[in-house]
Amino acid sequence: MVLSVTDRKWIEQRACAAGFDLAGVVTVSGAAAEHAASEQRFADWIAAGHAGEMEYLKRADADGQLVRGDLRRSMPWAQSVIVCAVNYNADAPRSIEPAPSGAGWIARYAWSGKTGEAANGSYPGSDYHDVLLDQLRAVEAELRERYPQCETRCYVDTGPLLERDYAARAGVGWIGRNTCIIHQQQGSWLLLGVIVTSLALEASAASVPAADRCGSCTRCIDACPTDALAPIGGTRQMDATRCIAYLTIEKKGSIPEELRAPMGRQVFGCDICQDVCPWNRRAPVSVGGALPARRELVNPALDWLAALDGPAFNRLFRQSPLERTRRKRLLRNVAIAMGNSGEQRFLAQLDVWAAGDDPVLAESASWAATQLRLSPDK
Ligand code: B12
Ligand code: SF4
Ligand code: SF4
């Protein structure tokens, strides 16, 4: 079955009806040279060690080829990819604006919660993976009804493919110097989901890639506190092992000492290179979307996070992206942010953690307490 422009437009329209803000369709193969370049960029990135401890990115097949380098390695039937995006911007401050003293920062994408207050007064979180997957499955169901013979798979994050690469080729946005997909009207506060399908696209029906609008701007590179953005020639890429999002969410054990002070007040993820991006200045706020922000997670007080015991952590972050770090890693990050805060009042908590029996938390807290003792009184 070969899809025409009319079919592609129908798919994009159904994606928007299912709650997505943007959608595009792209052939898996594309031009051979384009495909080889993408695979090479990814292989070089892995070979340079930029993936750190994210072993799932390095998975290779029996021939030693990177599984994520070409999605046809896991799905030989794949012909095209439907890329969908949801805007998760909220009417709330940016991480680079002045904040109450002693506040931490949780990345914007992790603020989401279910609407309506739970009986016990807490707002249950909602993970964007689940929300987007439900929306993708609604589109998938319509697709299968219209083309009963087609194969399909839906993925949010976890699929064996480079979502941003397909998003760029599907015209959803361009890859900025901060490595994020940016759309001229929507900005970069976008989460992506894909439907891989066996339906082929007529060559003339493929979406047109979005034009690169970074121009001569380098704000994101200049603002990154850990120098994680390291473009090589025309390839925009990052060394994830230096990125605060990696350090706070993915990195197990201790965080390298030289990167702790630059982490500032970020306790889960990092938004700095998107907060400084001029294309986000007028980015629309998602109103009535499926990922409403929970206000208590914007500029959260570090001592409030520190005081969350196991049940309170679970109540607040169940089914939310923060579940990934669990309480233990979040406390490690909170300790480092306390050390960077200049707030002497955090010393008491840090000294308790430093004497505790979790070696990673104890070492991080001890480092943080030393930072505070060395820093001038606030
Ligand atoms: C691993 C991962 C991370 C890692 C590494 C990030 C990275 N830049 O590689 C860490 C933990 C650091 C991370 C951080 C974040 N992530 Co993340 N992450 C992923 C994940 C699971 C895989 C990415 C990957 O394979 N990286 C390897 C590199 C080499 O691949 P890549 O970044 O896609 O790079 C390709 C392009 O740069 C392309 N390229 C470069 N130049 C050019 C030029 C052209 C013309 C073309 C076509 C392509 C191209 O080539 C590269 C290889 O093909 C994806 C989901 C997925 N399955 O794709 C989400 C994903 C990229 N993350 C996402 C988000 C939201 C975030 C954070 C904003 C979360 C936060 N606030 O803390 C930060 C953003 C940091 C940043 N500036 O990128 C979104 C991005 C949405 C968007 N608007 O771009 C994704 C797509 C998840 C989703 N489903 O929405 N993430
Ligand atoms: S998310 Fe933060 S640490 Fe990572 S590249 Fe952007 S500014 Fe740098
Ligand atoms: S800050 Fe500037 S260089 Fe970076 S992604 Fe935005 S427009 Fe591009």
Coordinates of C-alpha atoms and ligand atoms in Angstrom, one line a residue:
M1 CA 0.0 0.0 0.0
V2 CA 1.5 3.3 -1.0
L3 CA 0.3 6.5 0.6
S4 CA -0.4 9.7 -1.4
V5 CA -0.3 13.3 -0.2
T6 CA -4.0 13.1 0.6
D7 CA -3.4 10.1 2.8
R8 CA -0.5 11.9 4.6
K9 CA -2.7 14.9 5.2
W10 CA -5.4 12.6 6.6
I11 CA -2.9 11.0 9.0
E12 CA -1.6 14.4 10.2
Q13 CA -5.1 15.6 10.7
R14 CA -6.0 12.5 12.8
A15 CA -2.9 13.0 14.9
C16 CA -4.1 16.6 15.7
A17 CA -7.6 15.3 16.4
A18 CA -6.0 12.8 18.9
G19 CA -4.4 15.7 20.8
F20 CA -1.0 16.3 19.1
D21 CA 0.0 19.8 18.2
L22 CA 2.2 18.8 15.2
A23 CA 2.7 15.8 13.0
G24 CA 4.6 14.7 9.9
V25 CA 5.3 11.6 7.9
V26 CA 8.6 10.5 6.5
T27 CA 10.0 7.5 4.7
V28 CA 12.3 5.3 6.7
S29 CA 14.9 5.0 3.9
G30 CA 15.0 8.7 2.7
A31 CA 17.9 9.4 0.4
A32 CA 20.6 6.8 0.9
A33 CA 23.3 9.5 1.6
E34 CA 21.0 11.2 4.2
H35 CA 20.4 7.8 5.9
A36 CA 24.1 6.9 6.0
A37 CA 25.0 10.3 7.4
S38 CA 22.5 9.9 10.2
E39 CA 23.8 6.4 11.1
Q40 CA 27.4 7.6 11.0
R41 CA 26.6 10.6 13.3
F42 CA 25.0 8.3 15.8
A43 CA 27.9 5.7 15.6
D44 CA 30.5 8.5 16.1
W45 CA 28.6 9.8 19.1
I46 CA 28.5 6.4 20.8
A47 CA 32.2 5.8 19.9
A48 CA 33.1 9.1 21.5
G49 CA 31.7 7.8 24.8
H50 CA 29.0 10.6 24.9
A51 CA 26.3 8.1 25.9
G52 CA 27.9 7.5 29.3
E53 CA 26.1 4.8 31.3
M54 CA 23.0 4.8 29.0
E55 CA 23.7 1.2 27.9
Y56 CA 20.4 0.8 26.0
L57 CA 21.7 3.4 23.4
K58 CA 24.7 1.2 22.7
R59 CA 22.8 -2.1 22.0
A60 CA 24.2 -3.9 18.9
D61 CA 22.7 -6.7 16.8
A62 CA 24.4 -10.0 16.1
D63 CA 26.6 -8.4 13.4
G64 CA 27.8 -5.7 15.8
Q65 CA 25.7 -3.0 14.2
L66 CA 24.0 -0.4 16.5
V67 CA 20.3 -1.3 16.8
R68 CA 19.3 2.3 16.9
G69 CA 21.4 3.3 13.9
D70 CA 18.8 1.9 11.5
L71 CA 15.3 1.0 12.7
R72 CA 15.0 -1.6 10.0
R73 CA 17.4 -3.8 12.0
S74 CA 14.6 -4.4 14.5
M75 CA 11.6 -3.8 12.1
P76 CA 12.6 -5.0 8.6
W77 CA 9.0 -4.3 7.4
A78 CA 9.2 -0.6 8.4
Q79 CA 8.5 1.8 5.5
S80 CA 7.6 5.1 7.1
V81 CA 7.4 6.9 10.4
I82 CA 4.6 9.1 11.6
V83 CA 6.2 11.7 14.0
C84 CA 3.8 13.4 16.4
A85 CA 4.6 16.2 18.9
V86 CA 2.8 17.7 22.0
N87 CA 3.5 21.1 23.3
Y88 CA 4.1 21.0 27.1
N89 CA 4.8 24.6 27.8
A90 CA 3.3 26.1 30.9
D91 CA 2.5 29.6 32.0
A92 CA 5.3 29.6 34.6
P93 CA 8.8 31.1 35.1
R94 CA 11.9 29.9 33.3
S95 CA 14.8 28.4 35.2
I96 CA 17.0 31.3 34.4
E97 CA 14.8 33.9 36.1
P98 CA 15.3 35.0 39.7
A99 CA 13.8 32.5 42.1
P100 CA 13.0 32.4 45.8
S101 CA 16.1 31.6 47.8
G102 CA 16.7 28.0 48.5
A103 CA 14.6 26.9 45.5
G104 CA 15.6 24.0 43.3
W105 CA 14.6 23.3 39.7
I106 CA 12.7 20.4 38.2
A107 CA 12.6 20.3 34.4
R108 CA 9.4 21.6 32.8
Y109 CA 8.5 18.3 31.1
A110 CA 8.3 16.6 34.5
W111 CA 5.7 19.0 36.0
S112 CA 2.8 17.2 34.5
G113 CA 0.0 15.8 36.7
K114 CA -3.5 14.5 36.3
T115 CA -6.2 17.0 36.5
G116 CA -8.5 17.0 39.5
E117 CA -7.4 16.8 43.1
A118 CA -7.0 13.4 44.7
A119 CA -8.9 12.6 47.9
N120 CA -5.8 12.9 50.0
G121 CA -5.0 16.3 48.7
S122 CA -2.1 15.3 46.5
Y123 CA -2.1 15.6 42.7
P124 CA -1.1 12.4 41.1
G125 CA 1.6 12.8 38.5
S126 CA 1.2 11.8 34.9
D127 CA 4.1 10.5 32.8
Y128 CA 4.3 11.9 29.3
H129 CA 5.2 8.4 28.0
D130 CA 1.7 7.1 29.0
V131 CA -0.2 10.2 27.9
L132 CA 1.5 10.3 24.4
L133 CA 1.2 6.5 24.0
D134 CA -2.6 6.7 24.5
Q135 CA -2.8 9.4 21.9
L136 CA -0.6 7.5 19.5
R137 CA -2.7 4.4 20.0
A138 CA -5.8 6.4 19.0
V139 CA -4.2 7.3 15.7
E140 CA -2.9 3.8 15.3
A141 CA -6.4 2.4 15.7
E142 CA -7.8 4.7 12.9
L143 CA -4.8 3.8 10.7
R144 CA -5.5 0.0 11.1
E145 CA -9.2 0.5 10.4
R146 CA -8.4 2.3 7.2
Y147 CA -5.5 0.1 6.1
P148 CA -6.2 -3.3 7.8
Q149 CA -3.1 -5.0 6.3
C150 CA -0.6 -2.6 7.8
E151 CA 1.9 -3.3 10.5
T152 CA 2.4 -0.6 13.2
R153 CA 4.3 0.0 16.4
C154 CA 4.0 3.0 18.7
Y155 CA 6.9 4.4 20.7
V156 CA 7.6 7.3 23.1
D157 CA 11.4 7.4 23.9
T158 CA 11.8 3.7 24.0
G159 CA 11.8 2.7 20.4
P160 CA 15.0 1.6 18.5
L161 CA 15.2 4.9 16.6
L162 CA 16.5 8.5 16.9
E163 CA 13.2 10.4 17.3
R164 CA 14.8 13.8 16.6
D165 CA 16.3 12.7 13.4
Y166 CA 12.9 11.5 12.0
A167 CA 11.2 14.6 13.5
A168 CA 13.6 16.8 11.6
R169 CA 13.1 14.9 8.3
A170 CA 9.3 14.8 8.9
G171 CA 9.2 18.6 9.1
V172 CA 8.2 18.8 12.7
G173 CA 11.1 21.1 13.4
W174 CA 14.8 21.7 12.9
I175 CA 17.5 20.4 15.2
G176 CA 18.8 23.5 17.1
R177 CA 22.3 24.0 18.4
N178 CA 20.9 22.8 21.7
T179 CA 20.1 19.5 19.9
C180 CA 16.4 20.0 20.5
I181 CA 13.6 19.9 17.9
I182 CA 12.4 23.5 17.5
H183 CA 9.3 24.6 15.6
Q184 CA 9.0 28.2 14.3
Q185 CA 5.6 28.8 16.1
Q186 CA 5.7 26.2 18.9
G187 CA 9.3 26.6 20.0
S188 CA 11.0 23.6 21.6
W189 CA 8.8 22.6 24.5
L190 CA 7.8 19.6 22.5
L191 CA 7.6 15.9 23.4
L192 CA 7.8 13.4 20.6
G193 CA 6.0 10.1 19.8
V194 CA 6.3 8.0 16.7
I195 CA 4.3 5.4 14.9
V196 CA 6.4 3.1 12.7
T197 CA 4.4 1.6 9.9
S198 CA 4.7 -0.8 6.9
L199 CA 2.8 1.7 4.8
A200 CA 5.0 3.2 2.1
L201 CA 4.9 6.9 1.2
E202 CA 4.9 8.1 -2.4
A203 CA 8.1 10.0 -2.9
S204 CA 6.2 13.2 -3.6
A205 CA 4.1 12.8 -0.4
A206 CA 6.9 13.0 2.1
S207 CA 6.8 16.0 4.5
V208 CA 9.3 18.7 3.8
P209 CA 12.1 19.1 6.4
A210 CA 11.9 22.4 8.4
A211 CA 14.4 25.1 7.6
D212 CA 17.2 25.6 10.1
R213 CA 16.5 29.0 11.8
C214 CA 19.3 29.1 14.4
G215 CA 21.2 31.5 12.2
S216 CA 24.3 32.9 13.9
C217 CA 22.9 32.5 17.4
T218 CA 24.9 30.5 20.0
R219 CA 23.0 31.4 23.1
C220 CA 22.4 27.8 24.2
I221 CA 26.1 26.9 23.8
D222 CA 27.1 30.0 25.7
A223 CA 24.6 29.4 28.5
C224 CA 25.2 25.7 29.2
P225 CA 26.9 25.6 32.6
T226 CA 28.7 22.3 32.0
D227 CA 29.8 22.9 28.4
A228 CA 27.9 19.9 27.3
L229 CA 27.0 21.2 23.8
A230 CA 29.8 20.3 21.5
P231 CA 28.9 20.7 17.9
I232 CA 31.4 19.2 15.4
G233 CA 31.2 21.0 12.0
G234 CA 27.5 20.9 10.8
T235 CA 26.6 18.2 13.4
R236 CA 24.8 19.5 16.4
Q237 CA 25.4 17.2 19.3
M238 CA 26.1 17.1 23.0
D239 CA 28.3 15.1 25.3
A240 CA 25.6 13.6 27.4
T241 CA 28.0 12.7 30.2
R242 CA 28.3 16.5 30.9
C243 CA 24.6 17.3 30.5
I244 CA 22.8 18.1 33.8
A245 CA 19.8 16.2 32.6
Y246 CA 22.0 13.1 32.3
L247 CA 23.8 13.7 35.6
T248 CA 20.6 14.3 37.6
I249 CA 18.4 11.6 36.0
E250 CA 20.5 8.9 34.4
K251 CA 23.8 8.9 36.3
K252 CA 23.9 6.3 39.1
G253 CA 26.3 6.7 42.0
S254 CA 28.3 9.8 42.6
I255 CA 28.3 12.8 40.2
P256 CA 31.8 13.8 39.1
E257 CA 33.0 16.5 41.5
E258 CA 34.0 19.1 38.9
L259 CA 30.4 19.1 37.5
R260 CA 28.6 19.6 40.8
A261 CA 29.1 23.4 41.2
P262 CA 28.0 24.0 37.6
M263 CA 24.8 22.0 38.3
G264 CA 23.5 25.0 40.3
R265 CA 20.0 24.4 41.6
Q266 CA 18.9 21.7 39.1
V267 CA 17.6 18.7 40.9
F268 CA 15.9 16.9 38.1
G269 CA 16.7 17.6 34.4
C270 CA 17.7 20.9 33.0
D271 CA 16.0 23.5 30.9
I272 CA 18.7 26.2 30.5
C273 CA 19.5 25.7 26.9
Q274 CA 15.8 25.9 26.0
D275 CA 15.1 28.8 28.4
V276 CA 17.6 31.0 26.6
C277 CA 16.4 30.1 23.1
P278 CA 14.8 33.0 21.4
W279 CA 12.3 30.7 19.7
N280 CA 10.8 29.9 23.1
R281 CA 10.1 33.6 23.9
R282 CA 6.7 33.5 22.2
A283 CA 6.1 29.8 22.5
P284 CA 2.4 29.2 23.1
V285 CA 1.3 27.8 26.4
S286 CA -0.4 24.5 26.3
V287 CA -3.9 25.3 27.6
G288 CA -6.2 22.4 28.4
G289 CA -3.6 19.9 27.2
A290 CA -3.1 16.5 28.5
L291 CA 0.0 17.5 30.5
P292 CA -1.0 20.2 33.0
A293 CA 1.7 21.6 35.2
R294 CA 1.6 21.0 39.0
R295 CA 2.4 24.4 40.5
E296 CA 4.1 22.9 43.5
L297 CA 6.9 21.5 41.3
V298 CA 7.8 25.0 39.9
N299 CA 10.8 26.4 41.9
P300 CA 10.3 23.7 44.6
A301 CA 11.9 24.5 48.0
L302 CA 14.9 22.3 48.5
D303 CA 14.0 21.7 52.2
W304 CA 10.5 20.6 51.1
L305 CA 12.0 18.0 48.8
A306 CA 14.5 17.0 51.4
A307 CA 11.7 16.3 53.9
L308 CA 9.7 14.0 51.6
D309 CA 9.8 10.5 53.1
G310 CA 9.3 7.4 51.0
P311 CA 5.4 7.4 51.1
A312 CA 5.3 11.2 50.5
F313 CA 7.7 10.8 47.5
N314 CA 5.5 8.0 46.1
R315 CA 2.3 10.0 46.6
L316 CA 3.7 13.0 44.8
F317 CA 5.7 11.4 42.0
R318 CA 3.9 8.1 41.3
Q319 CA 3.5 7.7 37.6
S320 CA 5.5 10.9 36.9
P321 CA 8.9 11.2 35.2
L322 CA 10.5 11.6 38.7
E323 CA 9.7 8.0 39.5
R324 CA 12.8 7.2 37.3
T325 CA 15.4 8.7 39.8
R326 CA 13.6 7.3 42.8
R327 CA 13.9 9.2 46.1
K328 CA 17.5 8.2 46.7
R329 CA 18.9 9.9 43.6
L330 CA 16.7 12.9 44.0
L331 CA 18.1 13.4 47.5
R332 CA 21.7 13.2 46.1
N333 CA 20.8 16.0 43.7
V334 CA 19.0 18.0 46.4
A335 CA 22.2 17.8 48.5
I336 CA 24.3 19.1 45.7
A337 CA 21.8 22.0 45.0
M338 CA 21.9 22.8 48.7
G339 CA 25.7 23.0 48.6
N340 CA 25.4 25.4 45.7
S341 CA 22.7 27.6 47.3
G342 CA 24.9 29.6 49.7
E343 CA 22.1 29.0 52.3
Q344 CA 23.8 28.2 55.7
R345 CA 20.4 27.0 57.0
F346 CA 20.8 23.8 55.0
L347 CA 23.9 22.8 57.0
A348 CA 21.9 20.9 59.6
Q349 CA 20.2 18.6 57.0
L350 CA 23.5 18.1 55.1
D351 CA 25.3 17.1 58.3
V352 CA 22.6 14.5 59.1
W353 CA 22.9 13.0 55.6
A354 CA 26.7 13.1 55.7
A355 CA 26.5 10.9 58.8
G356 CA 24.0 8.5 57.3
D357 CA 24.5 5.1 55.8
D358 CA 23.8 5.7 52.2
P359 CA 27.4 6.2 50.9
V360 CA 26.5 8.2 47.8
L361 CA 24.2 10.6 49.7
A362 CA 26.7 10.9 52.5
E363 CA 29.5 11.8 50.2
S364 CA 27.4 14.3 48.2
A365 CA 26.1 15.9 51.4
S366 CA 29.6 16.1 52.9
W367 CA 30.9 17.8 49.7
A368 CA 27.8 20.2 49.9
A369 CA 28.4 21.1 53.5
T370 CA 32.0 21.9 52.8
Q371 CA 30.9 24.2 49.9
L372 CA 28.5 26.0 52.3
R373 CA 31.2 26.3 55.0
L374 CA 33.6 27.8 52.5
S375 CA 31.0 30.2 51.0
P376 CA 30.3 33.6 52.6
D377 CA 27.2 33.9 54.9
K378 CA 24.0 34.8 53.1
Ligands
B12_1 C1 19.2 9.7 25.6 C2 18.3 10.9 25.6 C3 18.7 11.9 26.4 C4 20.1 12.1 26.9 C5 21.0 12.5 25.8 C6 20.5 13.7 24.9 C7 21.1 13.9 23.6 N1 21.1 15.1 23.1 O1 21.5 12.9 22.9 C8 19.9 13.1 28.0 C9 19.6 12.4 29.3 C10 21.1 14.1 28.3 C11 18.6 13.8 27.6 C12 18.3 15.1 27.9 C13 17.1 15.7 27.6 N2 16.1 15.2 26.9 CO1 16.2 13.4 26.0 N3 16.2 11.8 25.0 C14 17.0 10.9 24.9 C15 16.5 9.8 23.9 C16 15.9 8.6 24.7 C17 17.6 9.3 22.9 C18 18.4 10.4 22.3 C19 19.6 9.9 21.5 O2 19.5 8.8 20.8 N4 20.7 10.6 21.6 C20 21.8 10.3 20.8 C21 22.1 11.4 19.9 C22 23.3 11.2 19.0 O3 20.9 11.4 19.0 P1 20.1 12.8 18.8 O4 20.2 13.7 20.0 O5 18.7 12.4 18.4 O6 21.0 13.3 17.7 C23 20.8 13.2 16.3 C24 20.5 14.5 15.8 O7 21.3 15.5 16.5 C25 21.0 14.4 14.4 N5 21.5 15.6 13.8 C26 22.5 16.3 14.1 N6 22.7 17.3 13.1 C27 21.7 17.0 12.2 C28 21.4 17.7 11.1 C29 20.3 17.2 10.3 C30 20.0 17.9 9.0 C31 19.6 16.1 10.7 C32 18.4 15.6 9.9 C33 19.9 15.4 11.9 C34 21.0 15.9 12.6 O8 22.0 13.4 14.4 C35 22.1 12.8 15.6 C36 22.2 11.3 15.3 O9 21.4 10.9 14.3 C37 15.4 10.6 23.2 C38 14.2 9.8 22.6 C39 14.6 9.0 21.4 N7 14.3 7.8 21.3 O10 15.2 9.6 20.4 C40 15.0 11.7 24.2 C41 14.6 13.0 23.7 C42 15.6 13.5 22.7 N8 14.7 13.9 25.0 C43 13.9 14.8 25.1 C44 13.9 15.8 26.1 C45 12.6 16.6 26.3 C46 15.0 16.0 26.9 C47 15.2 17.1 27.9 C48 14.6 18.5 27.4 C49 14.7 16.8 29.3 C50 15.1 17.8 30.4 N9 14.5 19.0 30.4 O11 16.0 17.5 31.2 C51 16.8 17.2 27.9 C52 17.3 18.0 26.7 C53 18.7 18.2 26.7 C54 19.2 18.6 25.3 N10 19.6 19.8 25.1 O12 19.1 17.8 24.3 C55 12.9 14.8 23.9 C56 13.3 16.0 23.0 C57 12.2 16.8 22.4 C58 12.7 17.9 21.5 N11 11.9 19.0 21.5 O13 13.8 17.8 20.9 C59 13.1 13.3 23.3 C60 12.9 13.2 21.8 C61 12.1 12.4 24.1 C62 10.7 12.6 23.6 N12 10.1 11.4 23.3 O14 10.2 13.6 23.4 N13 17.9 13.0 26.7
SF4_2 S1 20.1 20.6 29.3 FE1 21.4 22.0 30.6 S2 23.4 20.9 30.9 FE2 22.2 19.8 29.2 S3 23.0 20.8 27.3 FE3 21.2 22.0 28.0 S4 22.0 23.7 29.3 FE4 23.6 22.1 29.1
SF4_3 S1 19.5 29.3 21.5 FE1 20.0 30.0 19.4 S2 21.5 28.5 18.6 FE2 20.5 27.6 20.4 S3 18.9 26.4 19.6 FE3 18.0 28.4 20.1 S4 18.2 29.6 18.2 FE4 19.5 27.8 18.0

